[in-house]
Amino acid sequence: MPADYYAVVIRADKRPVGQHERQFNAPTIDEVAIVIVGEEFESRDIILHRRSGDIQRISETHRSYDGLQYPILFWRGDDGYHFNIKMINPQTGEGMNKKVSAMNYYSYRLMIRQNAENHILKCRQLFHQYIVDMYAKIETERLLYYIFD
């Protein structure tokens, strides 16, 4: 059976009709930028309107924030990151006095492990929105550390 040989030709001077001329350009840098809509230093809290008419604010550092903001990802109502998660010693399995940072928590959540399925990684655009939102949370935690420490 003879082998087929194919060539892929990308013509930089050609583009689909009606498309912007630079839409299909290759990336020129290895950086990613995020845009968060709203005022600078504006809170990203979730506001709950209860049936009784009361209003409750859920801070982005509250343990329920992730589940309320992303109910498709956390359909079981799992707790998300909060300030009081203690590190666990891997040898003994006991809690330590040191607390987990937001960066450590989300690095652990997004890690790919053998023989374990991470459904968050399969959610495409929602996954992208989630990691941008959680990165903003990590940066907020860092800024709060500098402000209050």
Short mmCIF file of C-alpha atoms in Angstrom, two decimals:
data_model
loop_
_atom_site.label_atom_id
_atom_site.label_comp_id
_atom_site.label_asym_id
_atom_site.label_seq_id
_atom_site.Cartn_x
_atom_site.Cartn_y
_atom_site.Cartn_z
CA MET A 1 0.00 0.00 0.00
CA PRO A 2 1.67 3.27 -1.06
CA ALA A 3 2.09 6.01 1.50
CA ASP A 4 0.25 9.24 0.83
CA TYR A 5 2.14 12.47 1.22
CA TYR A 6 0.32 15.65 2.13
CA ALA A 7 1.46 19.22 2.42
CA VAL A 8 -0.22 21.90 4.46
CA VAL A 9 0.18 25.33 2.93
CA ILE A 10 -0.66 28.44 4.92
CA ARG A 11 -0.86 31.53 2.80
CA ALA A 12 -0.51 34.63 4.92
CA ASP A 13 -1.83 36.87 2.16
CA LYS A 14 -5.14 34.96 1.85
CA ARG A 15 -8.07 35.09 4.25
CA PRO A 16 -11.73 34.04 4.17
CA VAL A 17 -14.06 36.64 2.67
CA GLY A 18 -15.44 39.06 5.25
CA GLN A 19 -12.92 38.16 8.00
CA HIS A 20 -10.52 40.57 9.68
CA GLU A 21 -7.11 40.51 8.03
CA ARG A 22 -5.21 39.59 11.24
CA GLN A 23 -7.70 37.13 12.72
CA PHE A 24 -5.71 34.08 11.67
CA ASN A 25 -2.21 35.36 12.50
CA ALA A 26 -0.01 33.12 14.59
CA PRO A 27 0.70 34.33 18.16
CA THR A 28 3.82 36.47 18.43
CA ILE A 29 4.37 36.25 22.23
CA ASP A 30 4.03 33.56 24.90
CA GLU A 31 1.92 35.62 27.31
CA VAL A 32 -1.77 35.60 28.08
CA ALA A 33 -3.76 38.61 29.22
CA ILE A 34 -7.04 38.63 31.10
CA VAL A 35 -9.68 41.32 31.12
CA ILE A 36 -11.98 41.63 34.11
CA VAL A 37 -14.98 43.83 33.46
CA GLY A 38 -15.84 46.44 36.08
CA GLU A 39 -14.23 49.13 38.14
CA GLU A 40 -10.75 48.68 39.58
CA PHE A 41 -10.90 47.24 43.10
CA GLU A 42 -14.61 46.52 42.66
CA SER A 43 -15.75 43.54 44.68
CA ARG A 44 -16.61 40.38 42.73
CA ASP A 45 -18.92 39.07 45.44
CA ILE A 46 -22.12 37.12 44.75
CA ILE A 47 -25.32 38.80 45.93
CA LEU A 48 -28.14 36.46 46.97
CA HIS A 49 -31.70 37.79 47.10
CA ARG A 50 -33.62 35.60 49.54
CA ARG A 51 -37.34 34.93 49.28
CA SER A 52 -37.83 36.83 52.53
CA GLY A 53 -36.47 39.94 50.80
CA ASP A 54 -33.15 39.88 52.62
CA ILE A 55 -29.91 40.29 50.71
CA GLN A 56 -26.83 38.23 51.50
CA ARG A 57 -23.35 38.91 50.16
CA ILE A 58 -21.04 35.95 49.48
CA SER A 59 -17.43 37.12 49.37
CA GLU A 60 -15.09 35.66 46.76
CA THR A 61 -13.07 34.24 49.64
CA HIS A 62 -16.08 32.41 51.11
CA ARG A 63 -16.03 28.60 50.89
CA SER A 64 -19.30 28.56 48.88
CA TYR A 65 -18.20 31.07 46.22
CA ASP A 66 -16.90 28.48 43.72
CA GLY A 67 -20.05 26.34 43.94
CA LEU A 68 -22.38 29.33 43.59
CA GLN A 69 -20.44 30.94 40.74
CA TYR A 70 -19.92 27.66 38.82
CA PRO A 71 -22.84 25.31 39.61
CA ILE A 72 -22.16 23.24 36.48
CA LEU A 73 -18.61 22.47 37.64
CA PHE A 74 -19.54 21.90 41.29
CA TRP A 75 -22.97 20.29 41.07
CA ARG A 76 -22.48 18.52 44.41
CA GLY A 77 -21.99 21.81 46.25
CA ASP A 78 -18.34 21.14 47.09
CA ASP A 79 -16.60 23.74 49.19
CA GLY A 80 -14.05 25.89 47.41
CA TYR A 81 -11.08 27.79 48.70
CA HIS A 82 -11.24 29.71 51.97
CA PHE A 83 -8.61 31.16 54.29
CA ASN A 84 -8.80 28.44 56.97
CA ILE A 85 -7.75 25.36 54.98
CA LYS A 86 -4.80 23.79 56.78
CA MET A 87 -1.98 21.99 55.02
CA ILE A 88 -1.76 18.25 55.57
CA ASN A 89 1.51 16.45 56.19
CA PRO A 90 1.74 13.83 53.40
CA GLN A 91 3.67 11.35 55.57
CA THR A 92 1.37 11.38 58.60
CA GLY A 93 -1.91 12.63 57.12
CA GLU A 94 -2.29 15.08 60.00
CA GLY A 95 -3.07 18.77 59.72
CA MET A 96 -0.29 21.29 60.14
CA ASN A 97 -0.36 24.84 61.53
CA LYS A 98 0.44 26.28 58.10
CA LYS A 99 -2.51 27.36 55.93
CA VAL A 100 -2.99 26.66 52.23
CA SER A 101 -2.73 29.65 49.89
CA ALA A 102 -5.21 30.18 47.05
CA MET A 103 -2.45 29.43 44.54
CA ASN A 104 -1.63 26.10 46.20
CA TYR A 105 -5.31 25.17 46.43
CA TYR A 106 -6.12 25.85 42.77
CA SER A 107 -2.86 24.28 41.59
CA TYR A 108 -3.93 21.13 43.41
CA ARG A 109 -7.48 21.30 41.97
CA LEU A 110 -6.25 21.65 38.38
CA MET A 111 -3.48 19.05 38.58
CA ILE A 112 -3.64 16.13 36.16
CA ARG A 113 -3.24 12.81 37.99
CA GLN A 114 -2.84 9.26 36.73
CA ASN A 115 -5.89 7.02 37.19
CA ALA A 116 -8.02 9.98 38.33
CA GLU A 117 -10.39 11.97 36.18
CA ASN A 118 -10.62 15.73 36.64
CA HIS A 119 -13.92 16.85 35.13
CA ILE A 120 -13.03 20.54 35.45
CA LEU A 121 -10.41 20.17 32.72
CA LYS A 122 -13.03 18.90 30.24
CA CYS A 123 -15.33 21.93 30.39
CA ARG A 124 -13.60 23.94 27.64
CA GLN A 125 -14.67 27.61 27.69
CA LEU A 126 -16.18 27.33 31.16
CA PHE A 127 -12.83 25.94 32.32
CA HIS A 128 -11.08 28.96 30.80
CA GLN A 129 -13.47 31.33 32.56
CA TYR A 130 -12.97 29.41 35.81
CA ILE A 131 -9.17 29.60 35.75
CA VAL A 132 -9.21 33.32 34.92
CA ASP A 133 -11.66 33.96 37.78
CA MET A 134 -9.60 31.90 40.21
CA TYR A 135 -6.40 33.62 39.10
CA ALA A 136 -8.08 36.94 39.91
CA LYS A 137 -8.94 35.47 43.32
CA ILE A 138 -5.28 34.48 43.86
CA GLU A 139 -4.14 38.00 43.01
CA THR A 140 -6.80 39.47 45.33
CA GLU A 141 -5.54 37.28 48.16
CA ARG A 142 -1.98 38.45 47.52
CA LEU A 143 -3.05 42.10 47.57
CA LEU A 144 -5.03 41.56 50.79
CA TYR A 145 -1.93 40.02 52.34
CA TYR A 146 0.10 43.15 51.55
CA ILE A 147 -2.65 45.49 52.72
CA PHE A 148 -3.42 43.78 56.05
CA ASP A 149 -0.04 42.34 57.00
#
